[in-house]
Short mmCIF file of C-alpha atoms in Angstrom, two decimals:
data_model
loop_
_atom_site.label_atom_id
_atom_site.label_comp_id
_atom_site.label_asym_id
_atom_site.label_seq_id
_atom_site.Cartn_x
_atom_site.Cartn_y
_atom_site.Cartn_z
CA MET P 741 -23.86 20.85 -28.09
CA THR P 742 -25.71 19.87 -24.94
CA ILE P 743 -24.53 20.09 -21.36
CA ASP P 744 -25.67 17.58 -18.79
CA CYS P 745 -25.56 17.95 -15.01
CA PRO P 746 -24.61 14.50 -13.74
CA ALA P 747 -24.45 15.60 -10.09
CA PRO P 748 -27.64 16.39 -8.15
CA VAL P 749 -27.91 19.87 -6.69
CA GLY P 750 -28.02 20.10 -2.90
CA PRO P 751 -30.95 20.96 -0.65
CA TYR P 752 -29.67 24.48 0.03
CA VAL P 753 -29.31 25.52 -3.61
CA ALA P 754 -31.67 28.29 -4.72
CA HIS P 755 -32.41 29.32 -8.31
CA ARG P 756 -33.27 32.63 -9.93
CA HIS P 757 -34.20 33.47 -13.48
CA LEU P 758 -32.46 36.64 -14.57
CA PHE P 759 -32.64 38.86 -17.64
CA SER P 760 -35.50 38.96 -20.15
CA ALA P 761 -36.28 39.57 -23.80
CA ASP P 762 -36.30 43.31 -23.06
CA HIS P 763 -33.18 43.12 -20.92
CA PRO P 764 -31.10 40.23 -22.26
CA LEU P 765 -27.62 39.25 -21.20
CA LEU P 766 -25.40 40.27 -24.09
CA LEU P 767 -22.45 37.92 -24.14
CA ALA P 768 -19.02 39.28 -24.95
CA SER P 769 -19.36 37.43 -28.26
CA GLY P 770 -22.42 39.53 -29.11
CA VAL P 771 -24.99 36.75 -28.67
CA PRO P 772 -27.99 37.79 -26.50
CA LEU P 773 -29.39 35.46 -23.86
CA PRO P 774 -32.93 36.53 -22.91
CA ARG P 775 -33.16 34.24 -19.89
CA VAL P 776 -30.48 32.89 -17.56
CA ARG P 777 -31.15 30.44 -14.74
CA VAL P 778 -28.66 30.80 -11.89
CA ALA P 779 -27.98 28.34 -9.09
CA TYR P 780 -26.66 29.94 -5.93
CA GLU P 781 -26.34 29.48 -2.18
CA THR P 782 -26.27 32.05 0.61
CA TYR P 783 -24.86 31.89 4.12
CA GLY P 784 -25.52 34.24 7.02
CA GLU P 785 -27.83 37.26 6.96
CA LEU P 786 -27.79 40.47 4.96
CA ASN P 787 -27.69 43.37 7.42
CA THR P 788 -30.04 46.34 7.36
CA ALA P 789 -27.47 48.51 5.58
CA ARG P 790 -27.09 45.75 2.99
CA ASP P 791 -23.33 46.20 2.96
CA ASN P 792 -21.99 43.06 4.67
CA ALA P 793 -22.12 40.82 1.60
CA VAL P 794 -19.11 38.85 0.37
CA PHE P 795 -19.21 37.14 -2.99
CA VAL P 796 -17.05 34.01 -3.34
CA CYS P 797 -16.15 33.11 -6.93
CA HIS P 798 -15.81 29.38 -7.40
CA VAL P 799 -13.01 27.30 -8.82
CA LEU P 800 -13.02 25.75 -12.29
CA THR P 801 -14.86 22.56 -11.37
CA GLY P 802 -16.60 24.01 -8.32
CA ASP P 803 -20.21 24.96 -7.74
CA SER P 804 -22.33 27.09 -5.42
CA HIS P 805 -21.74 24.82 -2.41
CA VAL P 806 -18.75 26.65 -1.00
CA ALA P 807 -19.28 25.47 2.60
CA ARG P 808 -21.47 23.40 4.90
CA HIS P 809 -24.71 25.01 6.06
CA ASP P 810 -24.94 22.81 9.16
CA ARG P 811 -23.43 19.67 10.66
CA GLU P 812 -25.69 17.42 8.61
CA ASP P 813 -24.78 19.11 5.33
CA ALA P 814 -22.26 17.77 2.82
CA PRO P 815 -18.78 19.34 2.93
CA GLY P 816 -18.23 22.42 0.80
CA TRP P 817 -15.26 22.97 -1.44
CA TRP P 818 -13.89 25.84 0.72
CA ASP P 819 -14.93 24.84 4.24
CA THR P 820 -11.55 25.93 5.56
CA LEU P 821 -12.36 29.55 4.68
CA VAL P 822 -16.14 30.00 4.91
CA GLY P 823 -18.41 29.36 7.88
CA PRO P 824 -19.15 30.41 11.47
CA GLY P 825 -15.95 31.68 13.05
CA ARG P 826 -14.00 31.07 9.84
CA PRO P 827 -12.03 33.85 8.09
CA ILE P 828 -15.13 34.58 6.01
CA ASP P 829 -17.33 34.51 9.08
CA THR P 830 -20.94 33.72 8.26
CA ASP P 831 -21.98 34.85 11.75
CA ARG P 832 -21.17 38.41 10.64
CA LEU P 833 -21.19 38.33 6.86
CA PHE P 834 -23.71 37.48 4.18
CA VAL P 835 -21.92 35.15 1.78
CA VAL P 836 -23.09 34.41 -1.76
CA CYS P 837 -21.64 31.82 -4.13
CA ALA P 838 -23.18 31.04 -7.52
CA ASN P 839 -22.48 28.45 -10.19
CA VAL P 840 -20.93 30.21 -13.18
CA LEU P 841 -22.58 30.67 -16.56
CA GLY P 842 -21.61 27.60 -18.58
CA GLY P 843 -21.20 25.44 -15.49
CA CYS P 844 -23.03 22.17 -14.95
CA ALA P 845 -24.41 22.58 -11.44
CA GLY P 846 -27.67 24.40 -12.01
CA THR P 847 -26.78 27.53 -13.98
CA THR P 848 -27.64 27.96 -17.66
CA ALA P 849 -25.09 26.26 -19.86
CA SER P 850 -27.01 25.63 -23.12
CA TRP P 851 -28.44 28.41 -25.25
CA PRO P 852 -32.04 28.61 -26.57
CA ALA P 853 -33.00 26.67 -29.69
CA GLY P 854 -32.27 28.70 -32.79
CA THR P 855 -29.55 30.71 -31.07
CA ARG P 856 -26.06 30.31 -32.39
CA HIS P 857 -24.01 28.66 -29.68
CA ALA P 858 -21.37 31.03 -28.46
CA PRO P 859 -18.37 30.81 -26.15
CA VAL P 860 -18.59 32.12 -22.62
CA ASP P 861 -16.08 34.63 -21.30
CA VAL P 862 -15.13 35.39 -17.70
CA ALA P 863 -16.75 38.80 -18.22
CA ASP P 864 -20.08 37.07 -18.95
CA MET P 865 -19.83 35.13 -15.70
CA VAL P 866 -19.23 38.32 -13.73
CA ALA P 867 -22.18 39.99 -15.47
CA VAL P 868 -24.45 37.20 -14.24
CA HIS P 869 -23.01 37.43 -10.71
CA ARG P 870 -23.72 41.18 -10.63
CA GLU P 871 -27.28 40.72 -11.88
CA LEU P 872 -27.89 38.08 -9.23
CA LEU P 873 -26.61 40.34 -6.44
CA ALA P 874 -28.77 43.22 -7.63
CA SER P 875 -31.79 40.91 -7.55
CA LEU P 876 -30.90 39.92 -3.97
CA GLY P 877 -30.89 43.56 -2.89
CA VAL P 878 -27.15 43.82 -2.26
CA HIS P 879 -26.26 47.50 -2.48
CA ARG P 880 -22.50 47.09 -2.34
CA LEU P 881 -20.18 44.20 -1.58
CA ARG P 882 -17.84 44.11 1.37
CA ALA P 883 -15.50 41.96 -0.70
CA VAL P 884 -15.07 39.68 -3.68
CA VAL P 885 -12.89 36.65 -2.92
CA GLY P 886 -11.64 34.05 -5.38
CA GLY P 887 -8.87 31.54 -5.88
CA SER P 888 -7.51 30.08 -9.14
CA PHE P 889 -10.32 30.35 -11.72
CA GLY P 890 -12.32 32.17 -9.05
CA GLY P 891 -9.43 34.61 -8.75
CA MET P 892 -9.67 35.29 -12.47
CA GLN P 893 -13.32 36.22 -11.97
CA ALA P 894 -12.40 38.45 -9.02
CA LEU P 895 -9.74 40.19 -11.11
CA GLU P 896 -12.18 40.74 -13.98
CA TRP P 897 -14.65 42.21 -11.47
CA LEU P 898 -12.00 44.51 -10.00
CA LEU P 899 -10.90 45.87 -13.37
CA ARG P 900 -14.33 46.44 -14.92
CA HIS P 901 -16.42 47.27 -11.82
CA PRO P 902 -13.98 48.39 -9.09
CA THR P 903 -16.57 50.31 -7.04
CA ASP P 904 -18.79 47.25 -6.60
CA ALA P 905 -16.80 46.18 -3.54
CA GLU P 906 -14.65 47.63 -0.79
CA GLY P 907 -12.02 44.96 -1.36
CA TYR P 908 -10.86 42.17 -3.64
CA PHE P 909 -8.84 39.19 -2.39
CA ILE P 910 -7.22 37.21 -5.22
CA VAL P 911 -5.32 34.02 -4.42
CA ALA P 912 -3.29 31.67 -6.64
CA ALA P 913 -4.67 33.22 -9.82
CA THR P 914 -3.50 34.63 -13.14
CA SER P 915 -4.28 37.56 -15.39
CA ARG P 916 -3.69 35.38 -18.45
CA GLN P 917 -2.64 31.84 -19.17
CA SER P 918 1.03 31.18 -19.90
CA ALA P 919 2.11 29.02 -22.82
CA ASP P 920 2.63 26.21 -20.30
CA ASN P 921 -0.94 26.62 -18.98
CA LEU P 922 -2.32 26.64 -22.52
CA ALA P 923 -0.36 23.50 -23.38
CA TRP P 924 -1.79 21.49 -20.46
CA ASN P 925 -5.32 22.54 -21.40
CA ALA P 926 -4.70 21.65 -25.04
CA ILE P 927 -3.76 18.10 -24.03
CA ALA P 928 -6.84 17.83 -21.81
CA ARG P 929 -9.10 18.99 -24.66
CA ALA P 930 -7.51 16.49 -27.01
CA ALA P 931 -8.19 13.68 -24.53
CA ILE P 932 -11.89 14.61 -24.44
CA ARG P 933 -12.38 15.23 -28.16
CA ASN P 934 -10.51 12.08 -29.20
CA ASP P 935 -12.71 9.87 -27.05
CA PRO P 936 -14.96 7.93 -29.50
CA GLU P 937 -17.96 8.68 -27.24
CA PHE P 938 -17.56 12.44 -27.68
CA HIS P 939 -19.53 12.43 -30.96
CA ASP P 940 -18.50 15.98 -31.86
CA SER P 941 -20.03 17.24 -28.55
CA HIS P 942 -23.48 15.76 -29.29
CA TYR P 943 -23.53 12.87 -26.83
CA ALA P 944 -26.64 11.82 -24.94
CA PRO P 945 -27.24 12.87 -21.30
CA GLY P 946 -25.59 10.40 -18.97
CA GLY P 947 -23.15 9.29 -21.64
CA GLY P 948 -20.30 11.03 -23.36
CA PRO P 949 -16.53 10.82 -23.28
CA ARG P 950 -16.05 9.48 -19.77
CA CYS P 951 -12.59 8.08 -20.46
CA GLY P 952 -11.46 11.26 -22.15
CA LEU P 953 -12.89 13.45 -19.39
CA GLY P 954 -11.24 11.27 -16.74
CA THR P 955 -7.89 11.56 -18.49
CA ALA P 956 -8.34 15.34 -18.74
CA ARG P 957 -8.95 15.46 -14.99
CA MET P 958 -5.81 13.46 -14.29
CA ILE P 959 -3.79 15.83 -16.46
CA ALA P 960 -5.17 18.85 -14.61
CA HIS P 961 -4.67 17.26 -11.22
CA LEU P 962 -0.94 16.93 -11.83
CA THR P 963 -0.73 20.72 -12.11
CA TYR P 964 -2.58 21.16 -8.81
CA LEU P 965 0.05 19.34 -6.73
CA SER P 966 3.77 19.97 -6.46
CA GLU P 967 6.33 17.32 -7.22
CA ALA P 968 7.32 17.31 -3.55
CA SER P 969 3.73 16.73 -2.50
CA LEU P 970 3.29 13.81 -4.89
CA HIS P 971 6.57 12.25 -3.75
CA ARG P 972 5.65 12.62 -0.07
CA LYS P 973 2.28 10.92 -0.65
CA PHE P 974 3.27 8.15 -3.02
CA ALA P 975 7.01 8.02 -3.84
CA ARG P 976 7.34 4.91 -6.04
CA GLU P 977 5.11 2.70 -3.98
CA GLY P 978 3.25 -0.01 -5.79
CA ARG P 979 -0.24 -1.30 -5.24
CA ARG P 980 -0.62 -4.50 -3.30
CA PRO P 981 -1.83 -7.36 -5.50
CA GLY P 982 -5.59 -7.65 -5.60
CA THR P 983 -6.33 -4.19 -4.17
CA ARG P 984 -7.77 -2.67 -7.36
CA ARG P 985 -11.44 -2.37 -6.48
CA HIS P 986 -12.60 0.00 -9.21
CA PRO P 987 -10.89 -0.95 -12.46
CA SER P 988 -10.43 2.04 -14.72
CA PRO P 989 -10.20 1.77 -18.51
CA VAL P 990 -8.00 4.88 -18.47
CA VAL P 991 -4.95 3.67 -16.55
CA GLN P 992 -4.01 0.11 -15.74
CA GLY P 993 -0.68 0.64 -13.99
CA ASP P 994 0.36 -0.69 -10.62
CA PHE P 995 1.86 2.34 -8.87
CA ALA P 996 0.04 4.00 -5.99
CA VAL P 997 0.06 7.39 -7.71
CA GLU P 998 -1.79 5.82 -10.64
CA SER P 999 -4.46 4.46 -8.33
CA TYR P 1000 -4.81 7.94 -6.84
CA LEU P 1001 -5.25 9.54 -10.26
CA GLU P 1002 -7.76 6.87 -11.28
CA HIS P 1003 -9.76 7.65 -8.15
CA GLN P 1004 -9.76 11.37 -8.96
CA ALA P 1005 -10.88 10.64 -12.51
CA ASP P 1006 -13.66 8.28 -11.45
CA LYS P 1007 -15.04 10.82 -8.96
CA PHE P 1008 -14.90 13.64 -11.48
CA VAL P 1009 -16.77 11.97 -14.34
CA GLN P 1010 -19.67 11.24 -12.00
CA ARG P 1011 -20.21 14.92 -11.21
CA PHE P 1012 -19.07 16.93 -14.22
CA ASP P 1013 -19.94 17.30 -17.87
CA ALA P 1014 -17.36 17.20 -20.66
CA ASN P 1015 -18.87 20.01 -22.74
CA SER P 1016 -19.03 22.26 -19.69
CA TYR P 1017 -15.40 21.48 -18.93
CA LEU P 1018 -14.42 22.41 -22.49
CA LEU P 1019 -16.47 25.61 -22.33
CA LEU P 1020 -14.92 26.75 -19.06
CA MET P 1021 -11.37 25.81 -20.06
CA SER P 1022 -11.76 27.85 -23.23
CA ALA P 1023 -12.92 30.84 -21.15
CA MET P 1024 -9.77 30.51 -19.06
CA ASP P 1025 -7.56 30.32 -22.11
CA ARG P 1026 -9.10 33.43 -23.72
CA PHE P 1027 -8.91 35.44 -20.50
CA ASP P 1028 -6.47 38.36 -20.76
CA ALA P 1029 -7.50 40.71 -17.98
CA PHE P 1030 -5.35 43.72 -18.84
CA ALA P 1031 -5.87 43.59 -22.60
CA ALA P 1032 -9.24 45.37 -22.42
CA PRO P 1033 -9.97 48.86 -21.08
CA ASP P 1034 -10.49 48.98 -17.32
CA ALA P 1035 -12.49 51.28 -15.07
CA LEU P 1036 -9.98 51.77 -12.25
CA ALA P 1037 -9.55 55.47 -13.04
CA THR P 1038 -13.26 56.03 -12.42
CA ALA P 1039 -13.16 54.76 -8.84
CA GLU P 1040 -13.75 57.68 -6.45
CA VAL P 1041 -12.33 55.61 -3.60
CA PRO P 1042 -9.94 52.90 -4.85
CA PRO P 1043 -10.80 49.46 -3.48
CA ARG P 1044 -8.35 47.55 -1.35
CA VAL P 1045 -6.73 44.60 -3.11
CA GLN P 1046 -4.71 41.71 -1.68
CA LEU P 1047 -2.81 39.16 -3.76
CA PHE P 1048 -1.66 35.82 -2.35
CA SER P 1049 0.44 33.10 -3.98
CA PHE P 1050 2.31 29.91 -3.11
CA ALA P 1051 5.98 29.54 -3.97
CA ARG P 1052 5.55 25.84 -4.88
CA ASP P 1053 2.50 26.39 -7.09
CA ARG P 1054 3.44 25.17 -10.57
CA LEU P 1055 0.14 26.25 -12.12
CA TYR P 1056 -0.17 29.91 -11.09
CA GLY P 1057 2.95 30.60 -9.08
CA PRO P 1058 4.15 33.92 -7.64
CA ASP P 1059 5.17 35.24 -11.06
CA HIS P 1060 1.50 35.32 -12.08
CA SER P 1061 0.57 37.39 -9.00
CA GLN P 1062 3.59 39.63 -9.52
CA ARG P 1063 2.37 40.42 -13.03
CA ILE P 1064 -1.04 41.38 -11.66
CA GLN P 1065 0.61 43.52 -8.99
CA ARG P 1066 2.84 45.27 -11.53
CA LEU P 1067 0.03 46.03 -13.98
CA LEU P 1068 -2.28 47.28 -11.22
CA ALA P 1069 0.51 49.54 -9.97
CA ALA P 1070 0.87 50.96 -13.48
CA ARG P 1071 -2.79 51.95 -13.18
CA GLY P 1072 -2.25 53.63 -9.82
CA LEU P 1073 -3.59 50.84 -7.60
CA CYS P 1074 -1.37 49.40 -4.88
CA ALA P 1075 -1.99 45.68 -4.33
CA PRO P 1076 0.13 44.02 -1.62
CA HIS P 1077 1.29 40.54 -2.57
CA GLN P 1078 1.91 37.87 0.06
CA ARG P 1079 4.05 34.97 -1.12
CA GLU P 1080 3.76 31.85 1.02
CA GLU P 1081 7.07 29.95 1.18
CA SER P 1082 6.51 27.34 3.88
CA CYS P 1083 3.76 25.27 2.20
CA ASP P 1084 4.97 22.88 -0.50
CA ILE P 1085 1.61 21.32 -1.43
CA GLY P 1086 1.29 23.23 -4.68
CA HIS P 1087 -1.69 24.98 -6.27
CA ASP P 1088 -4.32 23.10 -4.25
CA ALA P 1089 -2.90 24.60 -1.05
CA PHE P 1090 -5.35 27.48 -1.33
CA LEU P 1091 -8.23 25.04 -0.69
CA LEU P 1092 -6.61 23.49 2.39
CA ASP P 1093 -5.97 24.47 6.00
CA VAL P 1094 -2.95 26.71 5.44
CA PRO P 1095 -2.79 29.16 8.39
CA PRO P 1096 -0.95 31.99 6.57
CA LEU P 1097 -3.70 32.13 3.93
CA LEU P 1098 -6.54 31.87 6.45
CA ASP P 1099 -4.94 34.61 8.55
CA ALA P 1100 -4.44 36.81 5.50
CA VAL P 1101 -8.09 36.56 4.47
CA ALA P 1102 -9.32 37.19 8.01
CA GLY P 1103 -7.04 40.20 8.38
CA PHE P 1104 -8.04 41.59 5.01
CA LEU P 1105 -11.74 41.45 5.85
CA ARG P 1106 -11.15 42.99 9.29
CA ALA P 1107 -9.34 45.88 7.61
CA LEU P 1108 -12.48 46.59 5.61
CA GLU P 1109 -14.36 47.23 8.86
CA PRO P 1110 -15.54 49.81 9.67
CA SER P 1111 -16.61 50.65 6.15
CA ARG P 1112 -14.95 53.58 4.48
CA THR P 1113 -17.10 56.27 2.89
CA PRO P 1114 -18.64 54.52 -0.13
CA PRO P 1115 -18.58 56.06 -3.58
CA SER P 1116 -21.74 57.67 -4.90
CA ARG P 1117 -22.56 54.70 -7.12
CA THR P 1118 -23.79 51.38 -5.81
CA LEU P 1119 -23.68 47.94 -7.32
CA ALA P 1120 -25.85 47.75 -10.42
CA PRO P 1121 -26.17 45.16 -13.18
CA ARG P 1122 -24.57 45.62 -16.57
#
């Protein structure tokens, strides 16, 4: 299996080579990786105490470009949250975002020749994040912030390495996929694997199952928006005759919502790789945060945790956050949960300008200042 990066990396992306033959990354599957290339971006400045760093975990199809670096830069995927004067204020904080292991935007996603290809787990992604931060000289994080798939990474980090950060903000995430979540991903995988251009995952760079990947994206996108949001945008409106400018082999219908989904599919296949998508979806499906032993009892000073969900989110609604809250409480950790009722956009609301979420993140980070007495241990790689 090969993984291609169809989208160019931006001018602000930096790369580091981590681990070595003497200090390999041991995947959860037991396979060692002696060398991992990581693509990452930083915003703001690390202070002299090296304790103002915030790590932002990216979404499933995201990358290291979480926000604009300047006015001339391309938009980031979380510009509403990160930047000068934003809730994660880069005038005061040092922000790091890195492409996950197995992603297709600059970080290692294919294993060395002769090495048995192995799945990637969320724990492996966090291990790479921690190694990167140690290499950057970050002594301890102010916070780890993540939404959706990024929230799964933040939860994994909290449970296994709670003293790495003063706080963890987890929004619109889950501790494990429901049967409904698994079913949607199963259909998306089938769309990719049944594409005749998939070739059992051995397609050539620049090729591959574009139709299948586009269909998988359309399937996923339906779970990101609420029924009310789709109705408000499109209702049953049809497309005006002759307005199809980019014919898609995936869908040939005439309703406006179909045109919208085609557009999302066409954009996605130009920037993402099918094998990477399969790899990351499988990591999500295997994720079961509370099934493995955690390290919360070892925390000398328990970190602060905030959970946030959207009532109209049909992917990871409030019940997913409530499960996290309940299981953390059973381990002695209080995690307030804010349920947003007024926004009916659905799961994607966490990426948009939703004032209650922006205010919650800003307030959470303010509450971490001034820093409490840190535990004796500082952030260190696995």
